[in-house]
Coordinates of C-alpha atoms and ligand atoms in Angstrom, one line a residue:
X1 CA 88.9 10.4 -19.7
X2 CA 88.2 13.5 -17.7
X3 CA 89.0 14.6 -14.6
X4 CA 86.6 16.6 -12.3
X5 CA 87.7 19.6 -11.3
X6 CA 87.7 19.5 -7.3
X7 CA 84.3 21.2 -6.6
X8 CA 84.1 22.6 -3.5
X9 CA 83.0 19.9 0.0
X10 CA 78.6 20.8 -0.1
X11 CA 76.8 19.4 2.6
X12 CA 77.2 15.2 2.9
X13 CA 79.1 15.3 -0.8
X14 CA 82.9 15.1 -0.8
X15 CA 84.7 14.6 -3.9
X16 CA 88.3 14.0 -2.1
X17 CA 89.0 12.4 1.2
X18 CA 92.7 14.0 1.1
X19 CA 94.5 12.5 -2.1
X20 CA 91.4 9.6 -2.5
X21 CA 88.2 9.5 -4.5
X22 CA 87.7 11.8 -7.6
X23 CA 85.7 11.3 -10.7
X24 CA 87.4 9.5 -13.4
X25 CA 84.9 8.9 -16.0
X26 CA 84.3 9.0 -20.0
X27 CA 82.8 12.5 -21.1
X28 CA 79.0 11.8 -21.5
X29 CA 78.8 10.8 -17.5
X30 CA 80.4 14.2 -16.4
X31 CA 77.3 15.9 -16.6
X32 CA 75.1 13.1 -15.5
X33 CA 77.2 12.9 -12.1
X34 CA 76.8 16.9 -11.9
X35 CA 73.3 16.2 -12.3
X36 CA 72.9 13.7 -9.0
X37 CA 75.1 15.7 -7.1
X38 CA 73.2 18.4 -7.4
X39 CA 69.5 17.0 -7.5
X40 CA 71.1 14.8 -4.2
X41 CA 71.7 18.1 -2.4
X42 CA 68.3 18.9 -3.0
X43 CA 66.3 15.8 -2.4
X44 CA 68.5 14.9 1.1
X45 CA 67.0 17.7 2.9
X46 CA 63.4 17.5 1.2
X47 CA 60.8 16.7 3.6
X48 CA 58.8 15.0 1.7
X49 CA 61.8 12.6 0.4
X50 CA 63.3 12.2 3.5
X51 CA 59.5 11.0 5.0
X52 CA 59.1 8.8 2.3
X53 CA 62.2 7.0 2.8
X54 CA 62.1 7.1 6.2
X55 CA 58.6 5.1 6.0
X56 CA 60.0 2.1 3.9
X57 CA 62.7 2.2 6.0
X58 CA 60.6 1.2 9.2
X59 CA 57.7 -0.4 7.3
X60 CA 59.5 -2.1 4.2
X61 CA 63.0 -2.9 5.2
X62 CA 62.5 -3.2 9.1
X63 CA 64.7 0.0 10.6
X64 CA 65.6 0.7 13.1
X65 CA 67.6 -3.0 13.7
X66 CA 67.9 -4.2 17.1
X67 CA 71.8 -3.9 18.9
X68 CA 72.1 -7.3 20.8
X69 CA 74.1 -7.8 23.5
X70 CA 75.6 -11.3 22.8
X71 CA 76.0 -12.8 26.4
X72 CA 77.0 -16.2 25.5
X73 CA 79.8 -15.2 23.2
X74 CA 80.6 -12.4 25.8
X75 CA 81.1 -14.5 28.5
X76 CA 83.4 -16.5 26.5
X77 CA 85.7 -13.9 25.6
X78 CA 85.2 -11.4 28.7
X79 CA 84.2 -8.4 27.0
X80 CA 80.5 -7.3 26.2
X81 CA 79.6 -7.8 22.7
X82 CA 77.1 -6.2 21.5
X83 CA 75.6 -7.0 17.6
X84 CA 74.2 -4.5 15.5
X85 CA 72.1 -6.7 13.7
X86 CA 71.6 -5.7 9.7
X87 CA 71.1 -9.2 9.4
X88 CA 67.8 -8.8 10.4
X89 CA 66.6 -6.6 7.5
X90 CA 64.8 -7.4 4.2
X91 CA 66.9 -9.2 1.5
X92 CA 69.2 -10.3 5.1
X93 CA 71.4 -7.7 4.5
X94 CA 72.3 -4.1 4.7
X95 CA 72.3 -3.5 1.4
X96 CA 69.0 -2.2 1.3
X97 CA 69.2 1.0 3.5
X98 CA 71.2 2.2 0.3
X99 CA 68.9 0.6 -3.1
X100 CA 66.0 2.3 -0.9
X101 CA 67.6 5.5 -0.6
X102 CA 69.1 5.5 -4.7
X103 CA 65.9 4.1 -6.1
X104 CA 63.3 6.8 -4.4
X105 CA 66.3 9.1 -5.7
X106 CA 66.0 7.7 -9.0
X107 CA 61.9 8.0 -8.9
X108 CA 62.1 11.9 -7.8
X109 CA 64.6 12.5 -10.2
X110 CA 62.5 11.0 -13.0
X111 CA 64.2 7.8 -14.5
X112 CA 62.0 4.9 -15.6
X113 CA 65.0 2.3 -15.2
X114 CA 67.9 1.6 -12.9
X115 CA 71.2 -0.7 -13.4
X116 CA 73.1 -2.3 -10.8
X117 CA 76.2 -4.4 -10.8
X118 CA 76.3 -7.1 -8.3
X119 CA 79.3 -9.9 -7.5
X120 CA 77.1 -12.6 -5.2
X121 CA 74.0 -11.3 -6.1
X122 CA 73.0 -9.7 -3.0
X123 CA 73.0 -6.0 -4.4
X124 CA 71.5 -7.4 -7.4
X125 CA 68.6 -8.8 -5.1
X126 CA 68.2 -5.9 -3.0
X127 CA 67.9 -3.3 -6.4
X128 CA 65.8 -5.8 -8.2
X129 CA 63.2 -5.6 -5.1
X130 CA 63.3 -1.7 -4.5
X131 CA 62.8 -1.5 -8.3
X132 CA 59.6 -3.7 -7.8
X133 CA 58.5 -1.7 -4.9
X134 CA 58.2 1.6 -6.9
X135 CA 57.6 0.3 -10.2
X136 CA 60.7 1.1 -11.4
X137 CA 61.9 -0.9 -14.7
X138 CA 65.6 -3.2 -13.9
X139 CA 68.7 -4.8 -15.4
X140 CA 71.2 -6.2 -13.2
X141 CA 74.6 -6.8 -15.2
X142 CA 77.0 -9.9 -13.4
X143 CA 79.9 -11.9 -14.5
X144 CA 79.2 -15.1 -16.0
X145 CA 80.7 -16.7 -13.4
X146 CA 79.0 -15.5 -10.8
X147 CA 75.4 -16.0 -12.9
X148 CA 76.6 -20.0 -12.1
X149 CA 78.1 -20.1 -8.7
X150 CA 75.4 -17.8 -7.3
X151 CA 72.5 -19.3 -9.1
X152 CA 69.5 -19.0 -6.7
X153 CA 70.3 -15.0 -6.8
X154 CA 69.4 -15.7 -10.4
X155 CA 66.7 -16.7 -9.7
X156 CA 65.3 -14.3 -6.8
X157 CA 65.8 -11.5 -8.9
X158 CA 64.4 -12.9 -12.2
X159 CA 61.6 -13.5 -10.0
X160 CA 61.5 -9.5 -8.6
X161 CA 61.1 -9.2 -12.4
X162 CA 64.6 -8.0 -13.1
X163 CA 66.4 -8.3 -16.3
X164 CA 70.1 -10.2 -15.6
X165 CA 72.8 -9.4 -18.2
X166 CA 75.3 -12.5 -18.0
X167 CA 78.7 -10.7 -18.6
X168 CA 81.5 -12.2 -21.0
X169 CA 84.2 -10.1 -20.8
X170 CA 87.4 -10.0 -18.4
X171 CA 87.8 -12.4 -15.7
X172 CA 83.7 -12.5 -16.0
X173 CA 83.0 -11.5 -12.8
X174 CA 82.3 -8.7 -10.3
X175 CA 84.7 -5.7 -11.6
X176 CA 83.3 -6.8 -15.2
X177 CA 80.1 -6.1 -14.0
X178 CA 80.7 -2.9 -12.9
X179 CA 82.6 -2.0 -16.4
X180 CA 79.1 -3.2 -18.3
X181 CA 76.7 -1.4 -16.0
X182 CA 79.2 1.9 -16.3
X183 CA 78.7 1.0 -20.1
X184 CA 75.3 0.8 -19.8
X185 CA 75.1 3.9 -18.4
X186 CA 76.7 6.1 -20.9
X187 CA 74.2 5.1 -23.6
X188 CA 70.8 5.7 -22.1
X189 CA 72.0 8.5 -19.3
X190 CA 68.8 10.0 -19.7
X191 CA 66.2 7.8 -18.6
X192 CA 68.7 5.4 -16.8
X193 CA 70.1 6.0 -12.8
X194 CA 73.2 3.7 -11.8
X195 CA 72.9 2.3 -8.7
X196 CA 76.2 1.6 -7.7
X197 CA 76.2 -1.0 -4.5
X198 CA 79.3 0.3 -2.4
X199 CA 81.0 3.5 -1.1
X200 CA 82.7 3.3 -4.1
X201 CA 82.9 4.8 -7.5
X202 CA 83.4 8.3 -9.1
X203 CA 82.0 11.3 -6.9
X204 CA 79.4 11.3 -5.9
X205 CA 78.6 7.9 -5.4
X206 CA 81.1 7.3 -2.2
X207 CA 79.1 10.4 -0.4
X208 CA 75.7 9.3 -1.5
X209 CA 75.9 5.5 -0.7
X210 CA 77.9 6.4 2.7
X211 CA 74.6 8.8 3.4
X212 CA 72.6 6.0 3.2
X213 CA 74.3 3.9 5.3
X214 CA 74.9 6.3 8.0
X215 CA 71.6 5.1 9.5
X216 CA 73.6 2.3 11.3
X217 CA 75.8 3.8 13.7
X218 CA 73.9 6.6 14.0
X219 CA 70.8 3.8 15.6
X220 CA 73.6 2.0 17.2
X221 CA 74.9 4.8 19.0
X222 CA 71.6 5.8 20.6
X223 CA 70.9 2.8 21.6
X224 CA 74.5 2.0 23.5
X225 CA 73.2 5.3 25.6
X226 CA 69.5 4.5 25.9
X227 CA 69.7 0.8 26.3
X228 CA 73.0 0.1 27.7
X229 CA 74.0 3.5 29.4
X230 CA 77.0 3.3 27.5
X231 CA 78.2 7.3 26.3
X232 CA 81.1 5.3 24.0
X233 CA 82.0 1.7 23.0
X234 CA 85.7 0.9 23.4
X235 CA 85.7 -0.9 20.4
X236 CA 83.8 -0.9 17.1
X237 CA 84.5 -3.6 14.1
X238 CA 82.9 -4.4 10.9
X239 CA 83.8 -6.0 7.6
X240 CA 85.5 -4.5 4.8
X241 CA 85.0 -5.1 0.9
X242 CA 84.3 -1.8 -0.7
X243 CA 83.3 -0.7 2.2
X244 CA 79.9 0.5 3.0
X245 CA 78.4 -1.2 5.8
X246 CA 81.8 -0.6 8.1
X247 CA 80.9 3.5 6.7
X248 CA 78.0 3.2 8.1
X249 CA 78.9 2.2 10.7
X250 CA 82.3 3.9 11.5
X251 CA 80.8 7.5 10.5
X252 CA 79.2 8.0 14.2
X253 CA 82.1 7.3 16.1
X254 CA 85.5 8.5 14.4
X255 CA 85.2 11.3 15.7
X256 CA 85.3 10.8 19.2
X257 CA 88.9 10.2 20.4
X258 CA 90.8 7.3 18.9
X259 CA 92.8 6.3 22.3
X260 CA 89.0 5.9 23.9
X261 CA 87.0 4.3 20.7
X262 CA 89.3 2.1 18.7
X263 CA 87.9 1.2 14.9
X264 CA 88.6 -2.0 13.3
X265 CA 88.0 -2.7 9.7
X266 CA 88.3 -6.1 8.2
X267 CA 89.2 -7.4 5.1
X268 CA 89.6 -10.4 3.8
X269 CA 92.7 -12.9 4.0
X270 CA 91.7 -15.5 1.6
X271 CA 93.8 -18.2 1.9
X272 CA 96.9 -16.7 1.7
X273 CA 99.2 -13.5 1.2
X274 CA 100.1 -15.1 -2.6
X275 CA 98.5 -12.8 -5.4
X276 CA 95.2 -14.0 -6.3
X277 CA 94.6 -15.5 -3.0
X278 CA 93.1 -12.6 -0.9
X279 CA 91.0 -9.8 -1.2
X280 CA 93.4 -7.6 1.2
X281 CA 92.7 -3.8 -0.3
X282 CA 93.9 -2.1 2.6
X283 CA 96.8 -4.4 3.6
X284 CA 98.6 -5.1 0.3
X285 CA 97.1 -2.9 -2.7
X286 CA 98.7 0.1 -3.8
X287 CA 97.5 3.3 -5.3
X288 CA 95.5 3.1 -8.8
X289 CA 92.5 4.0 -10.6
X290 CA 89.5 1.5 -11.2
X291 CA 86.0 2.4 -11.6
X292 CA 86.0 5.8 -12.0
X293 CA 87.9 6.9 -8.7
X294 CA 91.4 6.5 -7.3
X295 CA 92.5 5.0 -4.0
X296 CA 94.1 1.4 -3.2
X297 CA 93.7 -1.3 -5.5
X298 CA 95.2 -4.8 -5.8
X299 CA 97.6 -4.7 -9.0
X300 CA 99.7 -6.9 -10.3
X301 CA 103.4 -6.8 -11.8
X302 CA 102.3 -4.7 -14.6
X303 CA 99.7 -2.4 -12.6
X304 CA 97.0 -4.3 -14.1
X305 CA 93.8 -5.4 -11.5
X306 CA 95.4 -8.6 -9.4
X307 CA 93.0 -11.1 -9.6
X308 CA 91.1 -11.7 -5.7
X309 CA 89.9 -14.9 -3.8
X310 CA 87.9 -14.7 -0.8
X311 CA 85.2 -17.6 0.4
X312 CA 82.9 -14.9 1.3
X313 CA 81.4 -13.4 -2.3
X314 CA 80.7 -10.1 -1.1
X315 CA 84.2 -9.1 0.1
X316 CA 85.9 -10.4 -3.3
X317 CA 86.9 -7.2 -4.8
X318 CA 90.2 -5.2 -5.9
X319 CA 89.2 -2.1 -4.6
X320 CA 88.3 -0.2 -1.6
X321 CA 86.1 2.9 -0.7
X322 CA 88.4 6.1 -1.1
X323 CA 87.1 7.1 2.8
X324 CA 88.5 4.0 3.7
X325 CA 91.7 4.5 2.1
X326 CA 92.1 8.0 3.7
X327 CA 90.8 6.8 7.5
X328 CA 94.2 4.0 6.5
X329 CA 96.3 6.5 6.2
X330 CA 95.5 9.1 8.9
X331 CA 95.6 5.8 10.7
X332 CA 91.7 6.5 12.5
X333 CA 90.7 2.8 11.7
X334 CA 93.1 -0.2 12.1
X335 CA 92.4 -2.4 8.9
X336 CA 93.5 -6.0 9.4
X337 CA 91.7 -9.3 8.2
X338 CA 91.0 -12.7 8.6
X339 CA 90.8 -15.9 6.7
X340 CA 88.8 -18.0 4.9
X341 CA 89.5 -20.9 7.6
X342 CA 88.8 -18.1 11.0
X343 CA 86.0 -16.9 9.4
X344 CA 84.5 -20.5 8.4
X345 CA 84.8 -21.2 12.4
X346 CA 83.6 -17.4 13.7
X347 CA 79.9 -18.8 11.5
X348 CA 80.3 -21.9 13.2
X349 CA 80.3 -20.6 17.0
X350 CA 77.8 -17.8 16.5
X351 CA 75.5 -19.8 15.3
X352 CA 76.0 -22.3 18.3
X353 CA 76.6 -19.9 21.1
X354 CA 73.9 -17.5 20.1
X355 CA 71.2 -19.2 17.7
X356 CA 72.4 -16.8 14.9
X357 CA 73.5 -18.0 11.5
X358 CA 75.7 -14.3 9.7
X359 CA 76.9 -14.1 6.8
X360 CA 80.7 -15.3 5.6
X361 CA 81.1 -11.5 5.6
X362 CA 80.2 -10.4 9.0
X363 CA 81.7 -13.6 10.1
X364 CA 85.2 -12.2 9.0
X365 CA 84.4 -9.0 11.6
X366 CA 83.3 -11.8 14.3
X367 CA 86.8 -13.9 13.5
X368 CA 89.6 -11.3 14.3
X369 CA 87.3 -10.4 17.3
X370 CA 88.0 -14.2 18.3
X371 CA 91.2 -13.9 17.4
X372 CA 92.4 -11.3 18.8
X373 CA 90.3 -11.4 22.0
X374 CA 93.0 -10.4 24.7
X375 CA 92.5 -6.9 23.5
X376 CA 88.8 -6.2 24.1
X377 CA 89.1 -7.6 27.8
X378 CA 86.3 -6.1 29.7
X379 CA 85.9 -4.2 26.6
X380 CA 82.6 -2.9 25.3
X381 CA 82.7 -4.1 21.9
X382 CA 80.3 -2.8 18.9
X383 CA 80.1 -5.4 15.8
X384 CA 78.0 -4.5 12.7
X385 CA 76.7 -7.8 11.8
X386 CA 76.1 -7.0 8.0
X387 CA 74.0 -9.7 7.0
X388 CA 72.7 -13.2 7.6
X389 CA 74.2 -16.5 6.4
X390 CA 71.3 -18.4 4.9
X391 CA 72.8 -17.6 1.2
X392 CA 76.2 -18.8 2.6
X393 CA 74.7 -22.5 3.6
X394 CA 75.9 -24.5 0.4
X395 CA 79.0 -22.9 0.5
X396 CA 79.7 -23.1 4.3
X397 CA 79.4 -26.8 4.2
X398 CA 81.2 -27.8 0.7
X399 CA 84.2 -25.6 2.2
X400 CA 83.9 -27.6 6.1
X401 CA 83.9 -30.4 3.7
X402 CA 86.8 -30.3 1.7
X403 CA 88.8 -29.0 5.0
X404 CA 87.5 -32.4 6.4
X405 CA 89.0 -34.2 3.5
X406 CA 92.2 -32.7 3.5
X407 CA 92.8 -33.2 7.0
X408 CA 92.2 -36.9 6.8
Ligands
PLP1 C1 78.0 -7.0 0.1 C2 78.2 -7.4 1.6 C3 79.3 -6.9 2.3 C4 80.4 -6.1 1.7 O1 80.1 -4.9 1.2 P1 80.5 -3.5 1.9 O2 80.2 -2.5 0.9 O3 82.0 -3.7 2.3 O4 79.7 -3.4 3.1 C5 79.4 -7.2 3.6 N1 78.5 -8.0 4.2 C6 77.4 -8.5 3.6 C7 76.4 -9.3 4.3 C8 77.2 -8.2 2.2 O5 76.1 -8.6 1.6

């Protein structure tokens, strides 16, 4: 393994936020990750890229989403709540403002086929459709385990005419994934392009899936001015699993001043503290490296990856962005989390206060809102509603059920 040297900070690519990120990859991808850097720093400020994915953004994926103020629910917890609603974009999440931007990076760079690793199959779903959008050849690598208890994701991107690679090794699930694809990757570099799904990852990928993303708070703080006449929300929360939508997010406000606009990330509590039973990063990893890039990580005893358990697929994973673990420590964003249970009951009273069904993700954001209500009181209060619940519906009501039982 190799180190990259730290390259100078070049327009949106950092390598470091202070101690976090890096490049920690086998030989053969050094140059490859040179390569998108640099090609990256091109295509960003090329007209004709930037029009192309602005187009699909509006026309394909449905940008700019709306921010909604959420009256019912605001009336309920005296605050106003407004939702920035990702949910509302193609493939229901906002997973898509990034496979969009990597894949049309992919087609000017010249690569026939892209990889992805996906955990509940909504990354897998959003590159499998970008890669049948502009013709682009796919293999989506996932655990076996996943392949079973995410089945109809299966199916939606066999359908988008993806190839999906049922993994066997390790725990057989999302960080195997990522090992296979990064596998993948170093044998056919050349005609290949990884598109990683989170602000994760060896440099550059945190910079490049960040820039992606940055679309979201950049809409939603326009619109709090134009719409709303608000200059700056008291409060902004999103969810947290590597990270990427709460980026997005978080980039337009941290810098205004953190005693006027606090910033709430949220991870996921599981079921309890006990190892193996949460997916809290932030809140109880340490410092490691997985995946090419150091920052927090859960570990056990031995420093090997902890096992993680969260009832919402998408935030079920050891690591964390390295951006995130650097806004922990210059303490910018407050990370805290909910659990299964809180997050189970945050789906339950959007859906019946405001007609909208998000997903278990988002719905951890929404829970430590509700829990923590008394201090956003006559608050303006920003919530990046990352995606929408309708994959969540067989799993929402098994888990309601099995609470029933148990209480009985
Ligand atoms: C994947 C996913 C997440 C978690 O990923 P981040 O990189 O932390 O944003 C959150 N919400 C939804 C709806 C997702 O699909």
């Amino acid at each position: 393994m190799t180190k990259e040297s730290t390259a100078k900070e070049s327009g949106p690519i950092r390598d470091y936020w202070g101690e976090f990120g890096g490049c920690f990859v086998p030989e053969t991808l050094v140059p490859t990750l040179s390569q998108l850097k640099a090609l990256f720093l091109q295509l960003y400020q090329d007209p004709k890229f930037t029009e192309e994915l602005r187009y699909l953004e509006q026309n394909f994926s449905g940008r700019p989403t709306p921010l909604y103020e959420a009256k019912n629910l605001s009336r309920k917890l005296n605050c106003r709540l407004f939702l920035k609603r990702e949910d509302l974009l193609h493939t229901g999440a906002h997973k898509i403002n990034n496979t969009l931007g990597q894949g049309l990076l992919a087609k000017y760079m010249g690569k026939k086929r892209v990889i992805a690793e996906t955990g509940a199959g909504q990354h897998g779903v959003a590159t499998a459709t970008t890669a049948a959008l502009l013709g682009l050849q796919c293999v989506i690598f996932m655990g076996e385990e996943d392949t079973l208890r995410q089945a109809p994701n299966v199916q939606r991107m066999k359908l988008l005419g993806a190839e999906v690679v049922s993994v066997q090794s390790g725990s057989r699930t999302l960080k195997d994934a990522v090992n296979a694809a990064l596998q993948d990757w170093v044998s056919r570099v050349e005609d290949t392009h990884y598109i990683l799904g989170s602000v994760s990852g060896p440099s550059p990928f945190p910079s490049i899936v960040a820039y992606f993303h940055e679309c979201i708070g950049r809409e939603t703080a326009a619109q709090l001015r134009q719409q709303y006449e608000i200059e700056q929300p008291d409060a902004v929360i999103a969810c947290v699993g590597g990270g990427s939508n709460a980026i997005g997010m978080f980039r337009s406000f941290i810098d205004m001043p953190a005693d006027k606009v606090q910033i709430y990330g949220i991870e996921a509590g599981g079921i309890s503290d006990a190892p193996g039973r949460h997916a809290r990063t932030i809140g109880l990893g340490e410092k490691g490296v997985l995946h090419g890039y150091h920052s927090l990580l859960l570990q056990d005893d031995f420093g090997a990856v902890a096992p993680v358990h969260s009832i919402s697929a998408g935030l079920d994973y050891p690591g964390i962005g390295p951006e995130h673990a650097a806004l922990h420590a210059s303490k910018r964003v407050h990370y805290d989390f909910a659990r299964d249970h809180e997050a189970l009951d945050a789906l339950t009273l959007l859906a019946q206060t405001e007609g909208i069904i998000p997903a278990l993700e988002s719905s951890h954001a929404l829970a430590f809102l509700l829990r923590e209500s008394q201090r956003f009181q006559g608050g303006n209060v920003v919530l990046n509603l990352s995606g929408r619940g309708d994959k969540d519906l067989a799993h929402y009501f098994a888990a309601q059920q099995q609470r029933n039982g148990t209480q009985k």
